[in-house]
């Protein structure tokens, strides 16, 4: 069984590899949430945060565009009420609301045949249908990262778009390099990252900003690269 | 786990001074007959031996009753057509006779269940102990044109050239060799790896990368066990020479077919694709695209940029090719430089297109096409040229030759023989000029016409082949091939220094 880290823990781990997130606060109650929102500046988002919450949006556990202390308190109360025991809820994350018309995704995986990989793609609600992604084997070089971005089909989305400046490719390259390092290097306890999802990266005035993060750890398998089943059987060729 | 890459073993496989077919048969339908036939029929210059339990004479070769009778040091390559049960003993005797490589066509190993897998492992271990390079089992054979060697159980034998093929599927070797025969762009080595028990496609590719007789590697891959090892091999090879890869099982449907063909696990195609981009391998989407990419690498210089000019004698082709170039992400339909336009103005009446594509619009006279090609290709702001319109007049010439009015030598009742000869001579000149200008400028010049397949004997395409180049069956295919060249050039340029 692999296990997922909470959003806060995921972000902390990725920050240690160089992914930059916006300042945010993990709070345990409505009053604390309102105070955090005051410090961060309105509008904010509030999200339930726990070890096992994978589909936050689908379950209504993300509240966007909260514009007042009252709204933040109310949302926090509702989120805590909505938590079920399986979520292993740790509290509520309060973060500045980021706006932008474009969304990207970035991630890392551990492929059964190729080992650690890094991915970048077009994000947003249509991402799965569009499937515009580029993958490379980790570790990657900055040039590999740049070529991943170049490879995407939606180049027009990356240029100037609806009055916003072009996507800052250097920032995106930095994020991909950090993901490459994260998925390549074992954690201090020896465990390995099975997957990382930065979904979405909201492009705010040209800058891709990761607003969510989900890290899944691989099982420490007996003596092998965890999660990578190297047992691909191939009978080889035939006529 | 794999035998070390001993250059001597590969020499035994590809440049043997003697070959033994073990299990030669008098039955012309059996592998043991066909392989001996193919070795003898294609001009192999080394010694040829065969074994047959009854000591029969097959195709004029008096067979040895057993490999024990082979003089020591007489052969380097053992071509095995015997049943499984005989093979371990065969390898032992082969080693004692100084044989360095064995190619096994024998089936019933890893592809046929648990016992087969065990037997295969035992065979690999034995070959490793004996120091024999084991290729197969369950493979179709090995071709090596520098040695005039056609040790395979299928046709064809290709013309000699620089492309070296390694395939997980034997019939893809045949496909690539058939394309080689059709286009005249030749092959150096070709191996069907069969079950790849000891020698896999990556091993063969690594050999090609260091082989002076190989200039381009061409691979068909279906299943990948150790993706990292494949990536490492691709990176090593692609840094030495162009590596063109066709991958089977790229889609869920194809992956299901591959699972039943070679038992391969599906791999994430986006990951394989990214690995190719990262290592500089050229990935092709179809067998003809793969061959044409390899043939282009083998016969055209690598461009230094992506600016393409189209030269055509017919407007519509130019338009469609301009579309293809504009759609291609790695190529640029460059606006015609002013001084180049002025230069062409000197050679053509004003009705020519005066832009890229350069459409001569019928304004050309006897020497115009070679002159315009020369001007375009030698311009410093042009990196590659696509040449369209070759062979049109020769196609009419063919119709006149065959139309019943041609007469015969010395008898030209309708006065058409001179113009027929003129058209054919002109198309030969144009094809030769394209190759010559390309060599002199160091830039790719690709001639494309469907006449290459519709009427391969047309003087234009025939002259392209004589010049050692590929005549592309369509402008789109030329654009695709050129795109592969530009991508590789860019990959190398970005990673140089």
XYZ file of C-alpha atoms in Angstrom:
736
model
C 0.000 0.000 0.000
C 1.337 3.356 -0.976
C 0.329 6.357 1.105
C -0.419 9.941 0.262
C 0.819 12.963 2.146
C -1.473 15.769 3.161
C -1.422 18.890 1.023
C 0.593 20.752 3.662
C 3.128 17.931 4.004
C 3.297 17.511 0.229
C 4.086 21.174 -0.182
C 6.696 21.107 2.548
C 8.468 18.173 0.941
C 8.430 19.788 -2.508
C 9.568 23.123 -1.068
C 12.663 21.374 0.208
C 13.465 20.561 -3.429
C 12.854 24.096 -4.601
C 9.186 24.307 -5.619
C 7.899 27.717 -4.502
C 4.393 27.887 -3.092
C 2.454 30.900 -1.909
C 2.482 31.558 1.825
C -0.438 29.750 3.450
C -1.490 28.714 6.901
C -2.788 25.482 8.344
C -5.405 26.308 10.968
C -7.605 24.234 13.228
C -10.647 26.437 13.734
C -12.788 29.278 12.324
C -11.263 32.117 14.368
C -7.726 31.102 13.540
C -8.763 30.877 9.884
C -10.157 34.397 9.893
C -6.972 35.735 11.491
C -4.838 33.915 8.934
C -6.924 35.378 6.124
C -6.377 38.874 7.530
C -2.630 38.316 7.475
C -2.614 36.806 3.959
C -4.978 39.385 2.458
C -8.356 38.811 0.805
C -9.579 37.057 -1.187
C -8.452 33.667 0.107
C -9.280 30.016 -0.448
C -9.940 27.504 2.300
C -9.333 23.773 1.806
C -9.722 20.809 4.066
C -6.288 19.316 4.624
C -5.601 15.705 5.621
C -3.489 12.659 4.911
C -6.012 10.948 2.732
C -7.972 13.577 0.859
C -7.424 13.019 -2.809
C -10.467 14.437 -4.550
C -10.967 17.710 -2.764
C -12.719 19.524 -5.578
C -15.138 16.737 -6.379
C -16.116 16.494 -2.712
C -16.622 20.243 -2.334
C -13.733 20.569 0.087
C -12.263 23.653 -1.612
C -13.892 27.066 -1.053
C -12.763 29.792 -3.402
C -12.908 33.587 -3.355
C -13.606 34.144 0.334
C -13.717 37.904 0.743
C -14.322 38.502 4.441
C -13.406 37.173 7.875
C -17.017 35.981 8.287
C -16.943 34.073 5.027
C -13.648 32.445 6.003
C -14.935 31.411 9.430
C -18.118 29.984 7.991
C -16.300 28.063 5.274
C -13.833 26.665 7.789
C -16.621 25.453 10.034
C -18.352 23.743 7.099
C -15.155 22.109 5.895
C -14.374 20.689 9.320
C -17.939 19.416 9.575
C -17.645 17.750 6.166
C -14.568 15.756 7.143
C -15.056 12.004 7.546
C -12.768 9.833 9.675
C -11.077 8.350 6.605
C -9.756 11.779 5.629
C -7.388 11.888 8.603
C -8.083 15.621 8.587
C -5.392 17.806 10.081
C -7.162 21.122 9.700
C -7.952 23.746 7.107
C -5.460 25.393 4.784
C -6.007 29.092 4.198
C -4.196 30.466 1.161
C -4.307 33.559 -1.023
C -6.662 33.228 -3.985
C -4.735 33.145 -7.254
C -6.531 34.150 -10.413
C -5.590 33.452 -14.017
C -7.251 32.233 -17.192
C -4.715 29.513 -17.926
C -3.967 26.355 -15.994
C -1.081 23.938 -16.400
C -0.158 20.725 -14.630
C 3.211 19.382 -13.609
C 4.028 16.102 -11.988
C 6.311 13.178 -11.458
C 5.800 9.449 -11.590
C 7.595 6.177 -11.147
C 7.088 4.144 -14.324
C 7.208 0.353 -14.137
C 9.667 0.137 -17.038
C 11.413 3.488 -17.113
C 11.577 4.461 -13.433
C 11.170 8.069 -12.339
C 9.639 10.488 -14.861
C 8.634 14.135 -14.940
C 5.581 15.510 -16.707
C 4.217 18.880 -17.776
C 0.958 19.572 -19.541
C -2.051 21.691 -20.143
C -4.229 21.722 -17.018
C -7.716 22.748 -16.142
C -10.995 20.891 -16.251
C -10.465 19.788 -19.864
C -6.896 18.532 -19.289
C -7.776 14.850 -19.343
C -9.717 15.222 -22.550
C -7.016 17.298 -24.226
C -4.106 15.097 -23.085
C -1.463 17.604 -24.111
C 1.494 16.516 -22.007
C 5.220 15.957 -22.339
C 7.121 13.350 -20.319
C 10.856 12.850 -19.725
C 12.903 10.393 -17.694
C 14.242 11.920 -14.489
C 16.705 13.315 -13.768
C 16.242 15.940 -16.459
C 18.458 18.824 -17.496
C 17.144 22.400 -17.783
C 17.336 21.907 -21.570
C 15.139 18.784 -21.315
C 12.661 20.817 -19.256
C 12.626 23.616 -21.823
C 12.072 21.094 -24.617
C 9.175 19.546 -22.690
C 7.474 22.919 -22.695
C 8.274 23.414 -26.388
C 6.791 20.007 -27.159
C 3.310 20.909 -25.895
C 0.762 21.306 -28.648
C -0.922 24.330 -27.122
C 1.921 26.761 -27.800
C -0.564 29.593 -28.271
C -1.716 29.081 -24.706
C 1.850 29.634 -23.573
C 2.315 32.885 -25.476
C 0.540 36.177 -24.800
C -3.043 35.286 -23.977
C -6.121 37.425 -23.390
C -4.126 40.411 -22.283
C -1.809 38.392 -20.062
C 1.923 38.128 -20.710
C 3.481 34.885 -22.017
C 4.045 32.047 -19.552
C 7.351 32.497 -17.763
C 9.112 29.404 -19.026
C 12.031 29.863 -16.621
C 9.662 29.480 -13.671
C 8.148 26.366 -15.238
C 11.614 24.935 -15.891
C 12.493 25.585 -12.244
C 9.412 23.665 -11.088
C 10.210 20.725 -13.382
C 13.811 20.619 -12.180
C 12.574 20.556 -8.589
C 10.145 17.714 -9.362
C 12.969 15.824 -11.055
C 15.100 16.139 -7.940
C 12.180 15.169 -5.696
C 11.331 11.985 -7.577
C 14.970 10.957 -8.038
C 16.280 11.395 -4.508
C 15.103 9.135 -1.692
C 13.622 10.770 1.405
C 15.740 10.845 4.569
C 13.967 7.685 5.775
C 14.838 5.922 2.521
C 11.347 5.950 1.067
C 10.717 7.035 -2.504
C 8.157 9.255 -4.098
C 5.725 7.281 -6.262
C 4.038 10.295 -7.766
C 3.641 14.040 -7.506
C 0.734 16.076 -8.816
C 0.901 19.837 -9.029
C -2.583 20.403 -10.346
C -3.285 23.081 -11.181
C -0.507 25.530 -11.784
C -2.527 28.707 -12.249
C -0.852 31.104 -14.635
C -1.099 34.433 -12.843
C 0.184 37.348 -14.923
C 2.403 34.922 -16.812
C 3.785 33.207 -13.746
C 2.780 29.555 -13.191
C 1.816 29.275 -9.531
C 1.225 25.846 -7.967
C -1.863 26.078 -5.777
C -2.245 22.416 -4.871
C 0.126 19.539 -4.341
C -0.280 15.837 -3.784
C 2.655 13.544 -3.074
C 2.250 9.807 -2.966
C 4.986 7.726 -1.380
C 5.908 4.302 -2.685
C 6.090 1.262 -0.475
C 9.540 0.570 0.690
C 9.717 -2.732 -1.184
C 12.133 -5.411 -0.003
C 15.455 -4.312 -1.392
C 14.102 -2.928 -4.647
C 13.134 0.430 -6.010
C 9.784 0.747 -4.363
C 6.758 0.793 -6.600
C 8.721 -0.074 -9.702
C 7.803 -3.601 -10.592
C 10.830 -4.493 -12.611
C 9.360 -7.862 -13.432
C 8.289 -7.027 -16.954
C 8.245 -10.349 -18.698
C 9.001 -10.339 -22.342
C 9.231 -13.378 -24.470
C 11.260 -11.332 -26.923
C 10.671 -11.449 -30.611
C 8.754 -13.589 -32.980
C 8.379 -13.733 -36.653
C 23.847 -11.106 -17.386
C 24.579 -10.237 -21.010
C 27.821 -11.369 -22.626
C 30.348 -8.573 -22.749
C 30.494 -6.749 -26.041
C 33.415 -8.636 -27.526
C 34.188 -7.112 -30.921
C 35.576 -10.475 -32.010
C 32.204 -12.146 -31.479
C 30.430 -9.540 -33.562
C 33.062 -9.990 -36.236
C 32.189 -13.700 -36.228
C 28.551 -12.779 -36.701
C 28.948 -10.100 -39.371
C 32.263 -10.832 -41.077
C 32.710 -14.582 -40.799
C 35.395 -16.204 -42.897
C 33.370 -19.389 -42.839
C 29.739 -20.296 -42.087
C 28.247 -23.640 -41.073
C 24.561 -24.333 -41.487
C 23.733 -26.882 -38.809
C 20.757 -29.022 -39.783
C 20.891 -28.532 -43.540
C 17.957 -30.187 -45.249
C 17.320 -31.671 -48.670
C 13.721 -30.441 -48.427
C 13.491 -27.015 -50.123
C 10.740 -25.906 -47.742
C 12.857 -26.300 -44.590
C 14.890 -23.594 -42.890
C 17.953 -25.837 -43.257
C 17.630 -25.694 -47.028
C 16.469 -22.111 -47.447
C 19.227 -20.608 -45.303
C 21.952 -22.554 -47.110
C 20.395 -21.530 -50.407
C 20.354 -17.862 -49.424
C 23.971 -17.936 -48.272
C 25.094 -19.573 -51.520
C 22.853 -17.537 -53.820
C 23.953 -14.072 -52.771
C 27.668 -14.185 -53.355
C 29.067 -14.928 -49.909
C 32.800 -15.175 -50.435
C 33.807 -17.176 -47.345
C 33.799 -20.934 -46.828
C 30.404 -22.600 -46.582
C 29.793 -25.814 -44.649
C 26.666 -27.646 -43.674
C 25.793 -30.531 -41.403
C 23.194 -33.185 -42.063
C 22.792 -36.444 -40.131
C 22.820 -38.506 -43.326
C 25.724 -36.694 -44.912
C 23.513 -35.706 -47.849
C 24.592 -33.275 -50.547
C 22.464 -30.128 -50.441
C 22.732 -27.517 -53.189
C 26.098 -28.994 -54.120
C 27.452 -28.810 -50.591
C 28.585 -32.176 -49.243
C 27.295 -32.069 -45.710
C 29.291 -33.092 -42.674
C 27.545 -35.816 -40.673
C 28.285 -33.912 -37.543
C 29.911 -30.673 -36.545
C 32.750 -32.782 -35.104
C 33.977 -33.234 -38.681
C 34.468 -29.493 -39.204
C 38.168 -28.584 -39.406
C 39.166 -26.400 -36.489
C 39.134 -22.695 -37.314
C 37.322 -23.257 -40.613
C 34.196 -21.285 -39.673
C 33.257 -18.380 -37.394
C 29.482 -18.388 -37.650
C 27.147 -21.258 -36.854
C 23.678 -20.926 -38.381
C 21.436 -23.249 -36.430
C 18.410 -24.945 -37.968
C 18.482 -28.050 -35.783
C 15.751 -28.942 -33.287
C 16.069 -27.785 -29.708
C 17.363 -31.072 -28.315
C 20.519 -30.924 -30.427
C 21.558 -27.384 -29.643
C 23.463 -27.602 -26.373
C 25.819 -30.241 -27.709
C 26.097 -28.278 -30.944
C 27.270 -25.170 -29.112
C 29.875 -27.153 -27.172
C 31.357 -28.622 -30.350
C 31.153 -25.222 -32.070
C 33.208 -23.649 -29.298
C 35.836 -26.372 -29.608
C 36.108 -25.584 -33.324
C 36.759 -21.904 -32.710
C 33.293 -20.681 -33.753
C 32.579 -17.261 -32.230
C 28.902 -16.659 -32.956
C 25.741 -18.731 -33.308
C 22.469 -17.604 -34.846
C 19.534 -19.810 -33.825
C 16.385 -20.066 -35.879
C 15.145 -22.873 -33.619
C 11.728 -22.289 -32.051
C 10.289 -23.759 -28.868
C 12.270 -21.672 -26.396
C 11.116 -18.684 -24.355
C 8.169 -18.021 -26.637
C 6.579 -21.372 -25.831
C 6.026 -21.583 -22.123
C 7.773 -22.418 -18.906
C 9.968 -25.319 -20.089
C 11.033 -23.282 -23.109
C 12.052 -20.424 -20.846
C 14.142 -22.728 -18.694
C 15.824 -24.223 -21.747
C 16.499 -20.760 -23.096
C 18.149 -19.667 -19.879
C 20.303 -22.809 -19.883
C 21.328 -22.120 -23.472
C 22.252 -18.516 -22.688
C 24.350 -19.612 -19.717
C 26.087 -22.247 -21.792
C 26.886 -19.824 -24.627
C 28.253 -17.373 -22.115
C 30.471 -20.051 -20.546
C 31.689 -21.060 -23.988
C 32.310 -17.474 -25.075
C 29.939 -17.733 -28.022
C 27.808 -14.770 -29.074
C 24.287 -16.187 -29.125
C 21.682 -14.513 -31.352
C 18.066 -15.690 -31.360
C 16.654 -18.238 -30.831
C 13.514 -18.044 -32.910
C 15.083 -15.448 -35.223
C 15.055 -15.182 -38.994
C 18.699 -14.517 -39.618
C 21.521 -12.119 -40.212
C 22.473 -10.056 -43.245
C 25.808 -8.334 -43.685
C 26.473 -6.778 -47.069
C 30.163 -5.969 -46.405
C 30.618 -9.755 -46.268
C 27.981 -10.484 -48.946
C 26.300 -12.580 -46.280
C 22.610 -13.459 -46.492
C 22.228 -16.002 -43.692
C 18.486 -15.859 -43.261
C 15.427 -17.991 -43.811
C 13.604 -15.278 -45.755
C 14.214 -12.955 -48.686
C 15.340 -10.431 -49.780
C 19.021 -9.632 -49.907
C 19.377 -5.845 -50.093
C 21.849 -3.614 -51.900
C 24.887 -2.563 -49.882
C 24.775 0.682 -47.951
C 25.089 2.277 -44.553
C 21.814 1.451 -42.752
C 22.044 -1.232 -40.078
C 18.862 -2.837 -38.825
C 18.077 -4.465 -35.478
C 14.578 -5.791 -34.968
C 12.545 -7.624 -32.370
C 10.387 -8.915 -35.166
C 11.910 -10.791 -38.073
C 9.406 -9.648 -40.616
C 10.303 -6.047 -39.949
C 13.837 -6.858 -41.055
C 12.319 -8.129 -44.292
C 10.155 -5.002 -44.579
C 13.124 -2.687 -44.225
C 15.163 -4.800 -46.660
C 12.288 -4.721 -49.158
C 12.227 -0.928 -48.901
C 15.958 -0.936 -49.444
C 15.520 -2.998 -52.620
C 12.729 -0.714 -53.825
C 14.578 2.545 -53.227
C 18.164 1.472 -53.800
C 19.264 2.944 -50.465
C 21.373 0.157 -49.089
C 21.860 -1.857 -45.938
C 25.002 -2.746 -44.039
C 23.936 -5.166 -41.286
C 20.504 -6.549 -40.415
C 19.581 -8.892 -37.596
C 16.296 -10.280 -36.406
C 16.902 -10.721 -32.701
C 14.197 -13.354 -32.260
C 13.670 -14.020 -28.575
C 16.694 -11.825 -27.850
C 17.727 -14.335 -25.224
C 21.317 -13.162 -24.983
C 21.648 -10.471 -27.623
C 18.956 -7.831 -27.685
C 18.213 -4.914 -29.948
C 20.128 -2.508 -27.634
C 23.246 -4.739 -27.855
C 23.113 -4.761 -31.633
C 22.573 -1.003 -31.753
C 25.617 -0.491 -29.552
C 27.676 -2.562 -31.954
C 26.421 -0.538 -34.922
C 27.360 2.700 -33.174
C 30.998 1.593 -33.233
C 30.899 -0.238 -36.546
C 32.717 1.627 -39.349
C 30.483 -0.132 -41.905
C 27.296 1.322 -40.332
C 26.268 4.960 -40.653
C 22.638 4.851 -39.479
C 20.907 2.527 -37.000
C 17.304 1.480 -37.623
C 15.396 -0.433 -34.960
C 12.010 -2.046 -34.482
C 11.087 -2.458 -30.829
C 7.981 -3.960 -29.323
C 8.488 -4.939 -25.719
C 10.670 -3.178 -23.219
C 11.815 -4.956 -20.091
C 14.335 -2.580 -18.654
C 13.459 0.878 -19.885
C 16.488 2.487 -18.299
C 18.858 0.120 -20.101
C 17.120 0.864 -23.392
C 17.340 4.596 -22.720
C 21.034 4.288 -21.939
C 21.685 2.377 -25.158
C 19.620 4.860 -27.199
C 21.592 7.760 -25.730
C 24.940 6.131 -26.462
C 23.998 5.198 -30.007
C 22.245 8.449 -30.929
C 25.269 10.444 -29.854
C 27.344 8.470 -32.370
C 24.973 8.097 -35.316
C 21.363 8.707 -36.287
C 19.113 6.139 -34.600
C 15.652 5.686 -36.090
C 13.124 3.772 -33.999
C 9.783 2.256 -34.863
C 7.887 1.146 -31.766
C 5.079 -1.373 -31.923
C 2.336 -1.233 -29.318
C 2.133 2.552 -29.106
C -1.633 2.533 -28.630
C -3.815 0.409 -26.345
C -4.922 -1.631 -29.364
C -1.365 -2.129 -30.543
C -0.218 -2.950 -27.031
C -2.815 -5.740 -26.798
C -1.548 -7.117 -30.109
C 2.047 -6.895 -28.862
C 1.136 -8.776 -25.712
C 0.001 -11.730 -27.771
C 2.877 -11.407 -30.272
C 5.897 -11.118 -27.989
C 4.335 -11.198 -24.531
C 5.410 -7.590 -24.086
C 3.992 -5.438 -21.345
C 2.469 -2.205 -22.485
C 4.584 0.837 -21.772
C 3.332 4.387 -21.446
C 3.813 5.750 -24.930
C 4.288 9.315 -23.737
C 7.193 8.096 -21.626
C 8.766 6.205 -24.526
C 8.284 9.273 -26.701
C 9.930 11.518 -24.128
C 12.816 9.087 -23.789
C 13.395 9.274 -27.547
C 13.346 13.073 -27.472
C 15.745 13.097 -24.542
C 18.245 10.652 -26.024
C 18.114 12.075 -29.546
C 16.589 8.961 -31.085
C 14.408 9.648 -34.115
C 10.974 8.159 -33.593
C 8.968 7.250 -36.674
C 5.252 6.497 -36.769
C 5.201 3.940 -39.577
C 7.469 1.487 -41.335
C 7.882 3.664 -44.420
C 8.493 6.754 -42.322
C 11.150 4.832 -40.394
C 12.890 3.578 -43.496
C 12.712 6.936 -45.253
C 14.106 8.731 -42.209
C 16.986 6.248 -42.046
C 17.541 6.484 -45.799
C 17.591 10.276 -45.590
C 20.137 10.242 -42.782
C 22.210 7.812 -44.837
C 22.164 9.835 -48.056
C 21.695 13.538 -47.255
C 23.895 15.925 -45.296
C 22.604 17.060 -41.908
C 21.224 20.601 -42.260
C 22.512 23.398 -40.052
C 19.121 25.110 -39.754
C 15.437 24.707 -40.527
C 14.864 27.201 -43.380
C 13.430 25.350 -46.363
C 12.827 26.486 -49.938
C 10.603 24.530 -52.318
C 11.446 24.515 -56.023
C 8.701 23.220 -58.274
C 7.743 23.169 -61.917
C 4.066 22.840 -61.049
C 2.166 25.280 -58.852
C -0.259 22.984 -57.029
C 2.475 20.770 -55.624
C 4.254 23.823 -54.356
C 1.118 24.998 -52.547
C 0.512 21.663 -50.845
C 4.169 21.409 -49.863
C 4.025 24.934 -48.456
C 1.125 23.731 -46.291
C 3.103 20.720 -45.110
C 6.115 22.861 -44.242
C 3.994 25.436 -42.456
C 2.255 22.754 -40.408
C 5.565 21.156 -39.437
C 6.709 22.474 -36.079
C 10.391 22.052 -36.777
C 10.574 23.462 -40.301
C 10.261 26.962 -41.690
C 9.005 27.921 -45.125
C 11.438 30.803 -45.312
C 10.416 34.015 -47.129
C 12.508 34.236 -50.252
C 15.537 36.490 -49.581
C 15.522 39.584 -51.807
C 18.888 38.898 -53.456
C 17.847 35.336 -54.205
C 14.648 36.613 -55.827
C 16.711 39.031 -57.912
C 19.047 36.218 -58.927
C 16.169 34.009 -60.063
C 14.615 36.990 -61.900
C 17.693 36.934 -64.116
C 16.987 33.340 -65.112
C 13.226 33.255 -65.595
C 10.506 35.229 -67.345
C 8.448 37.334 -64.896
C 5.587 34.853 -64.522
C 7.477 32.743 -61.961
C 6.067 32.852 -58.422
C 8.712 35.296 -57.125
C 8.340 33.749 -53.690
C 8.806 30.498 -51.781
C 7.727 28.016 -53.174
C 9.765 28.925 -56.218
C 7.317 27.919 -58.950
C 9.039 28.134 -62.317
C 5.554 28.212 -63.946
C 6.782 26.724 -67.184
C 9.272 29.527 -67.781
C 12.286 27.263 -67.728
C 14.527 26.522 -70.675
C 17.201 23.871 -71.139
C 19.525 24.832 -68.279
C 17.211 26.716 -65.929
C 16.444 24.013 -63.375
C 20.060 23.181 -62.465
C 20.839 26.906 -62.330
C 17.917 27.789 -60.065
C 18.637 24.807 -57.788
C 22.202 26.002 -57.546
C 21.186 29.571 -56.689
C 18.732 28.456 -54.018
C 20.913 25.855 -52.346
C 23.979 28.045 -52.211
C 22.140 30.960 -50.577
C 23.338 31.400 -46.979
C 19.797 31.895 -45.650
C 18.584 28.567 -47.029
C 19.260 25.340 -45.124
C 17.443 22.758 -47.257
C 15.627 22.425 -50.578
C 12.665 20.337 -51.679
C 12.678 19.719 -55.404
C 9.376 18.896 -57.141
C 8.393 18.229 -60.732
C 11.063 15.721 -61.626
C 10.137 13.185 -64.317
C 7.002 14.795 -65.771
C 8.446 15.045 -69.255
C 9.968 11.577 -69.058
C 6.546 10.226 -68.172
C 5.262 11.639 -71.466
C 8.382 10.229 -73.126
C 7.484 6.788 -71.785
C 4.003 7.079 -73.252
C 5.523 8.030 -76.592
C 7.926 5.111 -76.447
C 5.057 2.719 -75.754
C 2.302 4.404 -77.765
C 2.777 2.660 -81.084
C 4.190 5.634 -82.985
C 7.750 5.440 -81.725
C 9.219 3.344 -84.533
C 12.504 1.615 -83.873
C 16.181 2.371 -83.956
C 16.977 4.216 -87.173
C 13.294 4.421 -88.068
C 11.479 7.404 -86.594
C 8.317 7.645 -88.705
C 6.718 10.478 -86.668
C 9.792 12.389 -85.597
C 9.342 11.823 -81.848
C 12.482 9.944 -80.898
C 14.622 13.017 -80.496
C 12.293 14.730 -78.049
C 11.828 11.508 -76.085
C 15.577 11.226 -75.686
C 15.834 14.921 -74.824
C 13.225 14.701 -72.041
C 14.829 11.654 -70.514
C 18.273 13.223 -70.679
C 16.936 16.395 -69.071
C 15.305 14.572 -66.140
C 18.524 12.651 -65.601
C 20.392 15.941 -65.541
C 17.973 17.494 -63.047
C 18.242 14.531 -60.687
C 22.007 14.542 -60.951
C 22.101 18.311 -60.436
C 20.036 18.022 -57.235
C 22.479 15.483 -55.793
C 25.512 17.381 -56.983
C 24.351 20.735 -55.588
C 23.514 19.045 -52.295
C 26.976 17.542 -52.013
C 28.722 20.757 -52.930
C 26.707 22.965 -50.560
C 26.451 20.409 -47.753
C 22.676 20.986 -47.617
C 19.873 18.460 -48.052
C 18.152 18.607 -51.439
C 15.218 16.184 -51.544
C 13.587 15.279 -54.862
C 10.005 14.062 -54.545
C 7.591 12.599 -57.079
C 5.087 9.769 -57.014
C 6.690 8.623 -60.263
C 9.259 6.984 -57.965
C 6.633 4.336 -57.230
C 4.236 4.709 -60.176
C 6.964 4.318 -62.801
C 10.209 3.544 -61.008
C 12.075 3.304 -64.334
C 11.247 6.921 -65.193
C 14.517 8.651 -66.043
C 14.133 11.140 -63.155
C 13.653 8.779 -60.183
C 16.041 6.265 -61.775
C 18.747 8.932 -61.859
C 18.042 9.879 -58.231
C 18.625 6.234 -57.303
C 21.796 6.104 -59.386
C 23.057 9.109 -57.461
C 22.638 6.969 -54.323
C 19.716 8.998 -53.011
C 16.123 8.399 -52.120
C 13.469 9.680 -54.490
C 10.579 10.506 -52.131
C 7.167 9.201 -53.220
C 5.503 12.461 -52.168
C 6.440 15.928 -51.039
C 4.773 15.249 -47.691
C 7.037 12.291 -47.101
C 10.043 14.398 -48.054
C 8.911 17.043 -45.556
C 8.530 14.410 -42.820
C 11.998 12.986 -43.517
C 13.550 16.442 -43.614
C 11.854 17.253 -40.308
C 13.640 14.282 -38.722
C 16.988 15.568 -40.010
C 16.354 19.056 -38.673
C 15.276 17.739 -35.273
C 18.398 15.658 -34.902
C 20.622 18.527 -36.032
C 18.946 20.791 -33.491
C 19.226 18.160 -30.741
C 22.969 17.836 -31.364
C 23.498 21.591 -31.712
C 21.778 22.293 -28.387
C 23.838 19.699 -26.595
C 27.196 20.484 -28.176
C 29.791 22.043 -25.910
